[in-house]
Structures are given as structure tokens and as C-alpha cells.
PDB file of N, CA, C and O in Angstrom:
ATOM      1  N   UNK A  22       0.842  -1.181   0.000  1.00 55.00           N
ATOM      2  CA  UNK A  22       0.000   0.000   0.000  1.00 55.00           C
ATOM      3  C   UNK A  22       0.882   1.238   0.000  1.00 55.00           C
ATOM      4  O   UNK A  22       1.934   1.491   0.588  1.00 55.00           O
ATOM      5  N   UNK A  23       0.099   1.954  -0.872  1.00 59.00           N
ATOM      6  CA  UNK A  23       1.085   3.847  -0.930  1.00 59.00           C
ATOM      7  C   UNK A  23       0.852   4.508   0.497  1.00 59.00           C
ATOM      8  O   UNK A  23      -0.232   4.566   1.078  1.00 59.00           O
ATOM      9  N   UNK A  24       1.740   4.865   0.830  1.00 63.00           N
ATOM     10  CA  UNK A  24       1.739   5.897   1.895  1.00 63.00           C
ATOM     11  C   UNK A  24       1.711   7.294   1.577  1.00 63.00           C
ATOM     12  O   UNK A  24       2.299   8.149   2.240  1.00 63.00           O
ATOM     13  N   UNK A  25       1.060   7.505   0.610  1.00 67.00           N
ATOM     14  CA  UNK A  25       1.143   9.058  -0.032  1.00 67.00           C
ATOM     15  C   UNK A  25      -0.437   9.172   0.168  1.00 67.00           C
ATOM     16  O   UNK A  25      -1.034   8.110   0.341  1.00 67.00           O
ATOM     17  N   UNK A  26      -1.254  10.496   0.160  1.00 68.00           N
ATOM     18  CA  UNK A  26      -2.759  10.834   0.464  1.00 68.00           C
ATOM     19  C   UNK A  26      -3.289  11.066  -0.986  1.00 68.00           C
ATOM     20  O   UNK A  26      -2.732  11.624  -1.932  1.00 68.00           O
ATOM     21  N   UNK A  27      -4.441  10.521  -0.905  1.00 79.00           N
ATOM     22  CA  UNK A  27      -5.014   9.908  -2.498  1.00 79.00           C
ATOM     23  C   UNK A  27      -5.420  11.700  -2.921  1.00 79.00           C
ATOM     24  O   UNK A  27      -5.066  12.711  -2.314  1.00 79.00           O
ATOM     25  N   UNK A  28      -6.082  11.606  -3.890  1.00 87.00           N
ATOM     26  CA  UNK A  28      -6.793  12.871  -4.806  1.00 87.00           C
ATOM     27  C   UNK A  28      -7.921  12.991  -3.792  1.00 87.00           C
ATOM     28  O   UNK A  28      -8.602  12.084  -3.312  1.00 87.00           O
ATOM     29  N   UNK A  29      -7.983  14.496  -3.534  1.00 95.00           N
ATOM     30  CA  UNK A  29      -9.294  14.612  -2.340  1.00 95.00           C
ATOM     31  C   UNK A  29     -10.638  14.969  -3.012  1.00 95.00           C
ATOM     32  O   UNK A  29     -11.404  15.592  -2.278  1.00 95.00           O
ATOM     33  N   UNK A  30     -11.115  14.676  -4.365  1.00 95.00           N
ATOM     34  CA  UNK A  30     -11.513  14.830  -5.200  1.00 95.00           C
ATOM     35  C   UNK A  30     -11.815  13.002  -6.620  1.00 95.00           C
ATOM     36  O   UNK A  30     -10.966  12.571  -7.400  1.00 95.00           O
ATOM     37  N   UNK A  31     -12.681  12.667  -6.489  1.00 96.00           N
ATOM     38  CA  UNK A  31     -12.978  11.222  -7.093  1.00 96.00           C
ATOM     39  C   UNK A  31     -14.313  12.046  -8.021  1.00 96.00           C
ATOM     40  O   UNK A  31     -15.149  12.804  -7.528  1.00 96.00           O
ATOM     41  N   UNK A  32     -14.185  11.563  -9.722  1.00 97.00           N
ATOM     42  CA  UNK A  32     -15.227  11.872 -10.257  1.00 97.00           C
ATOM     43  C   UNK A  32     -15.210  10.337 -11.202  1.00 97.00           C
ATOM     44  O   UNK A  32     -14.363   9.896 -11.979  1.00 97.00           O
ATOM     45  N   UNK A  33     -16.410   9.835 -10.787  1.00 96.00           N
ATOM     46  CA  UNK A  33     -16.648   8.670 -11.082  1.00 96.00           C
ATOM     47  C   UNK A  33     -17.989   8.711 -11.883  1.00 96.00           C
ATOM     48  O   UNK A  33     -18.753   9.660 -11.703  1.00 96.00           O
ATOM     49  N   UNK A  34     -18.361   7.515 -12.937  1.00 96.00           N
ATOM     50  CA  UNK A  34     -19.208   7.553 -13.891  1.00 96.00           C
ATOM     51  C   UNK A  34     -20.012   6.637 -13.460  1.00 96.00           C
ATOM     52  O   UNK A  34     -19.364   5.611 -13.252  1.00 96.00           O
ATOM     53  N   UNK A  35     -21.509   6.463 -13.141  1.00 93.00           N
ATOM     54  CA  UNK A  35     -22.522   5.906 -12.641  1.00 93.00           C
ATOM     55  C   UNK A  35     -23.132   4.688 -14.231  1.00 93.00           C
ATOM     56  O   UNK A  35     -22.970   4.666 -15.451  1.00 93.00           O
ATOM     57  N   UNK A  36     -23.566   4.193 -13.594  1.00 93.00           N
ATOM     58  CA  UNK A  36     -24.391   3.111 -14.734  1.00 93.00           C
ATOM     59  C   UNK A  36     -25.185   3.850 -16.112  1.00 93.00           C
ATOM     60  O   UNK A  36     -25.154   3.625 -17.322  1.00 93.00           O
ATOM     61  N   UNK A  37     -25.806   4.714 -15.355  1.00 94.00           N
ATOM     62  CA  UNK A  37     -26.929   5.352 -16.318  1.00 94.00           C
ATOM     63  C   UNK A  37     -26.255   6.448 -16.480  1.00 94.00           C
ATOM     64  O   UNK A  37     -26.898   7.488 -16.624  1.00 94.00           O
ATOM     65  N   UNK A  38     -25.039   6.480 -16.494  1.00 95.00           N
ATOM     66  CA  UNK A  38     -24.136   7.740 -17.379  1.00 95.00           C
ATOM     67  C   UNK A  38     -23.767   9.124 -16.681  1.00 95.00           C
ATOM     68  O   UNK A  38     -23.055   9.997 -17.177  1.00 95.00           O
ATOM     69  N   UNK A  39     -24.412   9.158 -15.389  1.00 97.00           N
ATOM     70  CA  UNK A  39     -24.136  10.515 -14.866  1.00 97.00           C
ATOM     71  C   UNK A  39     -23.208  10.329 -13.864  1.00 97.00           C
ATOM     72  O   UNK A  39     -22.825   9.310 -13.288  1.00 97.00           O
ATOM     73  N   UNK A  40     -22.836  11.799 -13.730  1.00 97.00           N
ATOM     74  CA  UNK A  40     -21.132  12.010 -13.061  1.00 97.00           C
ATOM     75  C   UNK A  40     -21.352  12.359 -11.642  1.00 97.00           C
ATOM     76  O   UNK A  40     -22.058  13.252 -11.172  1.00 97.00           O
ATOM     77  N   UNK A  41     -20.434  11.271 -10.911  1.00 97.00           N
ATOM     78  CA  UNK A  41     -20.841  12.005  -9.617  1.00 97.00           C
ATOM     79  C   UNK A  41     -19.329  12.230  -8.863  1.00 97.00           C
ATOM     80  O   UNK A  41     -18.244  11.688  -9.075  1.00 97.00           O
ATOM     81  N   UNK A  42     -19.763  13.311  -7.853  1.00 97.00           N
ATOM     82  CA  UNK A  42     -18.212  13.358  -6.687  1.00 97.00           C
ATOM     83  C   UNK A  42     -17.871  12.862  -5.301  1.00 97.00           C
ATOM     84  O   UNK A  42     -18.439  13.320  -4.310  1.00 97.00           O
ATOM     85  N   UNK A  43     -17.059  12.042  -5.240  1.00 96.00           N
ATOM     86  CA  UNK A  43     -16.988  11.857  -4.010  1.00 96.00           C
ATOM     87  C   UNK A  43     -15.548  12.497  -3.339  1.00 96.00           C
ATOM     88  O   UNK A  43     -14.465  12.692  -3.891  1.00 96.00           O
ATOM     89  N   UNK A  44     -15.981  12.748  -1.899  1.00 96.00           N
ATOM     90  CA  UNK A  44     -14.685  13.790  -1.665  1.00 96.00           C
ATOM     91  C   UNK A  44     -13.919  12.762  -0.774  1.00 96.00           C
ATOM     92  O   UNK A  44     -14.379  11.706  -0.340  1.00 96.00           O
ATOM     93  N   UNK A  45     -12.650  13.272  -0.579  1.00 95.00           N
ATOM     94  CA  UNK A  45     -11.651  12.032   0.516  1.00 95.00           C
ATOM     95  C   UNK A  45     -11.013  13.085   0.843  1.00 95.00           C
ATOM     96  O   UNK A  45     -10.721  14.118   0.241  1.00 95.00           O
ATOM     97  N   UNK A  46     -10.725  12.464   2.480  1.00 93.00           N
ATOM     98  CA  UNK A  46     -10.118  12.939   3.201  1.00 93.00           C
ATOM     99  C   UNK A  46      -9.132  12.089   3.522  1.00 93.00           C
ATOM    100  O   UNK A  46      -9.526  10.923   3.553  1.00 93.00           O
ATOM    101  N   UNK A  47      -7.816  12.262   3.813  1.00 91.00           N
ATOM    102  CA  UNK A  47      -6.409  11.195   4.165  1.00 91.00           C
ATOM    103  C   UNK A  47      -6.028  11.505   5.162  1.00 91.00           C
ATOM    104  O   UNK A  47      -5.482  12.608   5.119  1.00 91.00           O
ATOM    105  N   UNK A  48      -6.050  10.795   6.644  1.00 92.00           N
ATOM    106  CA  UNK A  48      -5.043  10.945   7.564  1.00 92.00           C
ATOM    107  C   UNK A  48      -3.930   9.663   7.915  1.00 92.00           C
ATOM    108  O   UNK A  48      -4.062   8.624   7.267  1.00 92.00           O
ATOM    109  N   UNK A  49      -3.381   9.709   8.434  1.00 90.00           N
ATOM    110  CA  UNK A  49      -2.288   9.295   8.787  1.00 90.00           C
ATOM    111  C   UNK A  49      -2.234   8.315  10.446  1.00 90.00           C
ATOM    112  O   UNK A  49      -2.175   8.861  11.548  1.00 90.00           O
ATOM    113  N   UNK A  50      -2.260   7.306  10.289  1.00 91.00           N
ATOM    114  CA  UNK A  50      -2.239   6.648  12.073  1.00 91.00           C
ATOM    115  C   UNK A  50      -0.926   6.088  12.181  1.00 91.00           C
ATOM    116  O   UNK A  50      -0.306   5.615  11.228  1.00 91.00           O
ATOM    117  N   UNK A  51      -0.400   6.170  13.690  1.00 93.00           N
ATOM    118  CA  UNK A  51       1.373   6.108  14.207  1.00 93.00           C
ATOM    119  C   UNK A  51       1.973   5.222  13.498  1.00 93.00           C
ATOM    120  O   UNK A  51       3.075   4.975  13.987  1.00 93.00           O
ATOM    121  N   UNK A  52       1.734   4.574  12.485  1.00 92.00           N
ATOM    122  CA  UNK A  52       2.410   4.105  11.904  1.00 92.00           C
ATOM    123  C   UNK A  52       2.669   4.464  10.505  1.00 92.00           C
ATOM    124  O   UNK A  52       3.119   3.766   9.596  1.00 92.00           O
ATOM    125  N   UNK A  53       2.255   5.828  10.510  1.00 87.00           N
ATOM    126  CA  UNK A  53       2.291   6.118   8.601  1.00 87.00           C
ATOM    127  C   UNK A  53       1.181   5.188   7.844  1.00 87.00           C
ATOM    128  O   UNK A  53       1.187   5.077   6.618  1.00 87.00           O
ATOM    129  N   UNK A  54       0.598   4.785   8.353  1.00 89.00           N
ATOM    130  CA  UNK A  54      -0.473   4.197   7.040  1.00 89.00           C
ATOM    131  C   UNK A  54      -1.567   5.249   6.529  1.00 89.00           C
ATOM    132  O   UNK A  54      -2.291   5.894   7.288  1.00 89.00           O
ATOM    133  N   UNK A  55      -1.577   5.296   5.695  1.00 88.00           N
ATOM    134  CA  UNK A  55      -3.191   6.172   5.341  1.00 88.00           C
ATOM    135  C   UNK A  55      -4.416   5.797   5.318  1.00 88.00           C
ATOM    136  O   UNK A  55      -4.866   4.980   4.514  1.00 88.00           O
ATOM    137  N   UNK A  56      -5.219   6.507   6.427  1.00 92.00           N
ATOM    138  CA  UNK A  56      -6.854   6.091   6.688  1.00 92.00           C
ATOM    139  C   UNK A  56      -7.286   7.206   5.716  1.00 92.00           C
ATOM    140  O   UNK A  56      -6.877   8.364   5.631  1.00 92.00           O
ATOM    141  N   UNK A  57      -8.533   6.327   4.769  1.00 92.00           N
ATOM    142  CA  UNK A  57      -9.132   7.520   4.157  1.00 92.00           C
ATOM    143  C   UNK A  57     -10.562   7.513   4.457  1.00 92.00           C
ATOM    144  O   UNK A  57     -11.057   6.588   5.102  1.00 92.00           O
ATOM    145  N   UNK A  58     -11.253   8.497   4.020  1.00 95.00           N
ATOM    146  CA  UNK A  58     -13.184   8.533   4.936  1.00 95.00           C
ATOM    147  C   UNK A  58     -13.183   9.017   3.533  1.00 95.00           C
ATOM    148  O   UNK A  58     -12.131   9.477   3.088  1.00 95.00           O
ATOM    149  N   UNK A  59     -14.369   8.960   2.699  1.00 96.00           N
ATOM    150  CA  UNK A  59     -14.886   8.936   1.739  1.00 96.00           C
ATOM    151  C   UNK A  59     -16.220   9.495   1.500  1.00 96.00           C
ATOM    152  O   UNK A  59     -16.897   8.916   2.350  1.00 96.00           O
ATOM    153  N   UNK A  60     -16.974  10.249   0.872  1.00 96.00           N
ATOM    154  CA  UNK A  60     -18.219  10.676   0.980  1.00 96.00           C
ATOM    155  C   UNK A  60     -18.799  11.295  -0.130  1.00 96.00           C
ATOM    156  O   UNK A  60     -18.379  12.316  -0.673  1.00 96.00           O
ATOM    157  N   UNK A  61     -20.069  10.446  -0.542  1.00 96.00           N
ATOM    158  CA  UNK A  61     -20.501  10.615  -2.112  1.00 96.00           C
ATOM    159  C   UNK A  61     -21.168  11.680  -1.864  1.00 96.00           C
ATOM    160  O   UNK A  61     -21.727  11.986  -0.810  1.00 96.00           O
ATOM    161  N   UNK A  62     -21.100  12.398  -3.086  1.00 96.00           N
ATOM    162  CA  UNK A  62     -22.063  13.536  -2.203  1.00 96.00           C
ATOM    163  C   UNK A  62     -23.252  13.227  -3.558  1.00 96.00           C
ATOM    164  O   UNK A  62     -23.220  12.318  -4.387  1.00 96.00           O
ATOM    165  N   UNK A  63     -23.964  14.018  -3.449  1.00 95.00           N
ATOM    166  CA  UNK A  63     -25.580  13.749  -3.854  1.00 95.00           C
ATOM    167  C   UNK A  63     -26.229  14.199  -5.275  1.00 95.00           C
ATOM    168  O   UNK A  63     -27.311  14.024  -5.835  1.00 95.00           O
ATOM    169  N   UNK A  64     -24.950  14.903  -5.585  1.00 95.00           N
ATOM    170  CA  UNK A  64     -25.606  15.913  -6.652  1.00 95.00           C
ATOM    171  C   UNK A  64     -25.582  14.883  -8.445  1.00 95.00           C
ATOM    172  O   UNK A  64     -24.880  13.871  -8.449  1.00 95.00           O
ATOM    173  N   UNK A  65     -26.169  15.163  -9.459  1.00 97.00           N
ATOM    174  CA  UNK A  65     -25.520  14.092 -10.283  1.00 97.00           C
ATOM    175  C   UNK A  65     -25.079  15.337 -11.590  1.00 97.00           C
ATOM    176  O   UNK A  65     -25.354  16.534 -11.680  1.00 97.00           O
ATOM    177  N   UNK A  66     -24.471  14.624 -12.274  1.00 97.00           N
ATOM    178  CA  UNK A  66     -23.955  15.998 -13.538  1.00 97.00           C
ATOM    179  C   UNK A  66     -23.795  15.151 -14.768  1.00 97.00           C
ATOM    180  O   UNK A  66     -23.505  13.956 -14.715  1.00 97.00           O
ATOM    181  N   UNK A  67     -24.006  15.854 -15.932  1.00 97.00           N
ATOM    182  CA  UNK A  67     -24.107  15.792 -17.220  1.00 97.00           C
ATOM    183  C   UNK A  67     -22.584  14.565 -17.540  1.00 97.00           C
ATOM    184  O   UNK A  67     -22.621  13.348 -17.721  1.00 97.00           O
ATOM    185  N   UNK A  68     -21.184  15.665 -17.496  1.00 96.00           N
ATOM    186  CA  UNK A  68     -20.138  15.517 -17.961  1.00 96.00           C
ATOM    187  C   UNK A  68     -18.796  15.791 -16.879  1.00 96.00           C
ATOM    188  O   UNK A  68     -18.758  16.580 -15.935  1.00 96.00           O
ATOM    189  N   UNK A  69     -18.150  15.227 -17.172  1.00 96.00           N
ATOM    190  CA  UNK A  69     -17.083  15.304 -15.923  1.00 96.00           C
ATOM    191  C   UNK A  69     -16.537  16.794 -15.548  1.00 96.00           C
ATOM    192  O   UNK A  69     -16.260  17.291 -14.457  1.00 96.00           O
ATOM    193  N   UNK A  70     -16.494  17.251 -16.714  1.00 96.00           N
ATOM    194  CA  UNK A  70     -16.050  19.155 -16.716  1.00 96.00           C
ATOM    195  C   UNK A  70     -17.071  19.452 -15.783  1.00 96.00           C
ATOM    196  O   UNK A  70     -16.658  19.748 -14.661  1.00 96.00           O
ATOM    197  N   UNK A  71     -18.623  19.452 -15.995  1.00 97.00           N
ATOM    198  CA  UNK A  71     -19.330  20.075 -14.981  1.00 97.00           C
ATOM    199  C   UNK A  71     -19.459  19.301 -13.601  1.00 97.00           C
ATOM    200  O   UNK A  71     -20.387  19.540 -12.828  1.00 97.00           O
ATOM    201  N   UNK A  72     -18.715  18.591 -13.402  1.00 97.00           N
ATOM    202  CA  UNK A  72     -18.829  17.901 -12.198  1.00 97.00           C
ATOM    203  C   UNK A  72     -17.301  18.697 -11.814  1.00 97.00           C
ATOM    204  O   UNK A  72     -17.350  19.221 -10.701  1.00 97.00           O
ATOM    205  N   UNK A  73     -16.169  18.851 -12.426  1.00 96.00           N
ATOM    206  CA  UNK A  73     -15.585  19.184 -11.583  1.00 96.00           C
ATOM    207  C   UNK A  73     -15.122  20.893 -11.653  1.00 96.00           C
ATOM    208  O   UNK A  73     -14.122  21.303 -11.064  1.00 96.00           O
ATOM    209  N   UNK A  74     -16.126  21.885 -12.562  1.00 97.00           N
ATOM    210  CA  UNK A  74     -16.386  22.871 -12.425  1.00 97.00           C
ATOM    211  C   UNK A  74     -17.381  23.308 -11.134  1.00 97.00           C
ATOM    212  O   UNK A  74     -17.631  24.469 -10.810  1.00 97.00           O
ATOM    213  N   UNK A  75     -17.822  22.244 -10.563  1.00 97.00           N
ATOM    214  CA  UNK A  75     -18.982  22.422  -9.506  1.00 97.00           C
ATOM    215  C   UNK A  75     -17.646  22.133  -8.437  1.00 97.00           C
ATOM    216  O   UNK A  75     -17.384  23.188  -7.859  1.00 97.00           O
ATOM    217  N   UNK A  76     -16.844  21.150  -8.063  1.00 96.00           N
ATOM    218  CA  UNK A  76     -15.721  20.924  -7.151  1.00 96.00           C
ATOM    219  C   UNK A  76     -15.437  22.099  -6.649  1.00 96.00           C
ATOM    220  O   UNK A  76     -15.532  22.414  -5.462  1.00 96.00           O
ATOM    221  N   UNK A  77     -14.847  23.215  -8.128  1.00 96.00           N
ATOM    222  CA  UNK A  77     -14.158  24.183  -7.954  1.00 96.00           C
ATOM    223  C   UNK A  77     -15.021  24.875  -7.371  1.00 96.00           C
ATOM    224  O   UNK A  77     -14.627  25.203  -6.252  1.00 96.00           O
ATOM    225  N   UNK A  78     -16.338  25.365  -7.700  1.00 96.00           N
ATOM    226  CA  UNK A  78     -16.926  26.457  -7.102  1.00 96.00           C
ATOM    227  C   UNK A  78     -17.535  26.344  -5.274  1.00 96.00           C
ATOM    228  O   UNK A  78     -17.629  27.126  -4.328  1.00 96.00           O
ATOM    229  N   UNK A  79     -17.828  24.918  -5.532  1.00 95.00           N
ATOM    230  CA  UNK A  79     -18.457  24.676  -3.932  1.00 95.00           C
ATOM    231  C   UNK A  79     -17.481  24.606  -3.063  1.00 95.00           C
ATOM    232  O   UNK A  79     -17.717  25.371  -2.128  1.00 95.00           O
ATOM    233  N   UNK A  80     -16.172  23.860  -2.899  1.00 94.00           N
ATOM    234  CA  UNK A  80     -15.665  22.943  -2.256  1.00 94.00           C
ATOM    235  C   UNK A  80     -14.227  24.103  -2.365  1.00 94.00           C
ATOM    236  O   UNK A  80     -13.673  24.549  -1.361  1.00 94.00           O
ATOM    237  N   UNK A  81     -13.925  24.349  -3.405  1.00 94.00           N
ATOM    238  CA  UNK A  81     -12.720  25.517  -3.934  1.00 94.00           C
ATOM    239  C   UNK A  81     -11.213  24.300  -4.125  1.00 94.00           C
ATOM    240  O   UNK A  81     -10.022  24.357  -3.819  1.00 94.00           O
ATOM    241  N   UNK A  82     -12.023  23.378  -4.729  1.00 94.00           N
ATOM    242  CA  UNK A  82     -11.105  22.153  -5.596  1.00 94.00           C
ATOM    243  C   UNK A  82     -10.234  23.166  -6.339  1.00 94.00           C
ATOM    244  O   UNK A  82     -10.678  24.249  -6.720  1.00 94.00           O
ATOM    245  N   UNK A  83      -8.862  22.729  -6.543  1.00 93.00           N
ATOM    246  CA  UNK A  83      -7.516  23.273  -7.140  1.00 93.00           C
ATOM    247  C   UNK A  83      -7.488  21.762  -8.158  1.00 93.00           C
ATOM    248  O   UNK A  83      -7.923  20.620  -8.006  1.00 93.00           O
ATOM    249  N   UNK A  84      -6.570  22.630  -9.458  1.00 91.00           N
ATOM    250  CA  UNK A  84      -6.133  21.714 -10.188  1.00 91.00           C
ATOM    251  C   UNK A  84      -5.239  20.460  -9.830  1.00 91.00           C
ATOM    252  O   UNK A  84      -4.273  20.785  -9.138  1.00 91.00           O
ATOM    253  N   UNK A  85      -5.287  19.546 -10.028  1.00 91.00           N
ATOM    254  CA  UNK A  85      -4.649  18.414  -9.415  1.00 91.00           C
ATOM    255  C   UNK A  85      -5.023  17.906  -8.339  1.00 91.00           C
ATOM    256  O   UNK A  85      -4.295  17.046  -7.844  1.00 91.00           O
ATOM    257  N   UNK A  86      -5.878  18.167  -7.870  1.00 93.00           N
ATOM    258  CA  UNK A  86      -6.732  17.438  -6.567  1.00 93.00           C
ATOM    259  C   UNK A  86      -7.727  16.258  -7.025  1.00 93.00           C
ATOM    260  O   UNK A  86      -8.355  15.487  -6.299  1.00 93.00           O
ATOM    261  N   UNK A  87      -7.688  16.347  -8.707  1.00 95.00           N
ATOM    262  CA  UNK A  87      -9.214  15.055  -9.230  1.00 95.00           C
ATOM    263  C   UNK A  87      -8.332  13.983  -9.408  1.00 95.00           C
ATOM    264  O   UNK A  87      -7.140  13.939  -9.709  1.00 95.00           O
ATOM    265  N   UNK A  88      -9.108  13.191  -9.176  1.00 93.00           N
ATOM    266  CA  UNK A  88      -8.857  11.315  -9.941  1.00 93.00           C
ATOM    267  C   UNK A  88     -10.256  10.799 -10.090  1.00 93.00           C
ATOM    268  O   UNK A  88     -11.147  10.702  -9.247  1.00 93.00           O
ATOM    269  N   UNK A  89     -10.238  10.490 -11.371  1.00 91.00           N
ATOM    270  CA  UNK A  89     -11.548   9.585 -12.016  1.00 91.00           C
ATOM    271  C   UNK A  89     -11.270   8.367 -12.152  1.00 91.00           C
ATOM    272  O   UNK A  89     -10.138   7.914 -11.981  1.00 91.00           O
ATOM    273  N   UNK A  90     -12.396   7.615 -12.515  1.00 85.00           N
ATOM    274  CA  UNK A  90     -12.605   6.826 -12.282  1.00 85.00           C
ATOM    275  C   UNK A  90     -13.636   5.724 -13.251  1.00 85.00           C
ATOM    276  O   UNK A  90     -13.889   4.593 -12.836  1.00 85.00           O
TER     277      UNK A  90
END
């Protein structure tokens, strides 16, 4: 397992085609491993741009914070 903190930012593609975000959070327990908490959030979107044009505006997502999926 990586000991580095994942993309705090997941835009993943649903069955029936719509885009959704889930956000992560990475901490760290005394041994350096990374715990991550995960949380889909609710909204659904067209295309991945507007899913992660919405990141940027709600959340104030920076470039390099996404990983899809």
C-alpha cells in the first residue's frame, strides 16, 4: 500500500451515465499508514467538466486534486 494521500476529489461515472463526486479525506495513524473517509455527495452531472467545475466552485477544488474513475 502507498503511503502518499489519495486525490481529495474522485469523479466517477454511474451506470446510467451521470457524473458524480466523491470527496476524501487522508489521515495518517502512528504508523504512517493512510486512513481515508470517503463521501458521495448527492448531486448528479451531465459531464465530468461540470462535475468538476462544480468541485471548484463549492468545495474551492484546485487543479490536481481530481482522480476519475
Amino acid at each position: 500500500m502507498t503511503r502518499t494521500a489519495v486525490a481529495p476529489y474522485l469523479i466517477t461515472k454511474d451506470d446510467e451515465g451521470q457524473f458524480r463526486i466523491t470527496i476524501r479525506s487522508t489521515r495518517f495513524n502512528s504508523w504512517n499508514y493512510p486512513l481515508v473517509t470517503s463521501s458521495l455527495q448527492p448531486e448528479l452531472f451531465r459531464s465530468a467538466i461540470a462535475a468538476r467545475a462544480h468541485a471548484k466552485r463549492e468545495f474551492g477544488a484546485e487543479p490536481g486534486q481530481f482522480a476519475s474513475k
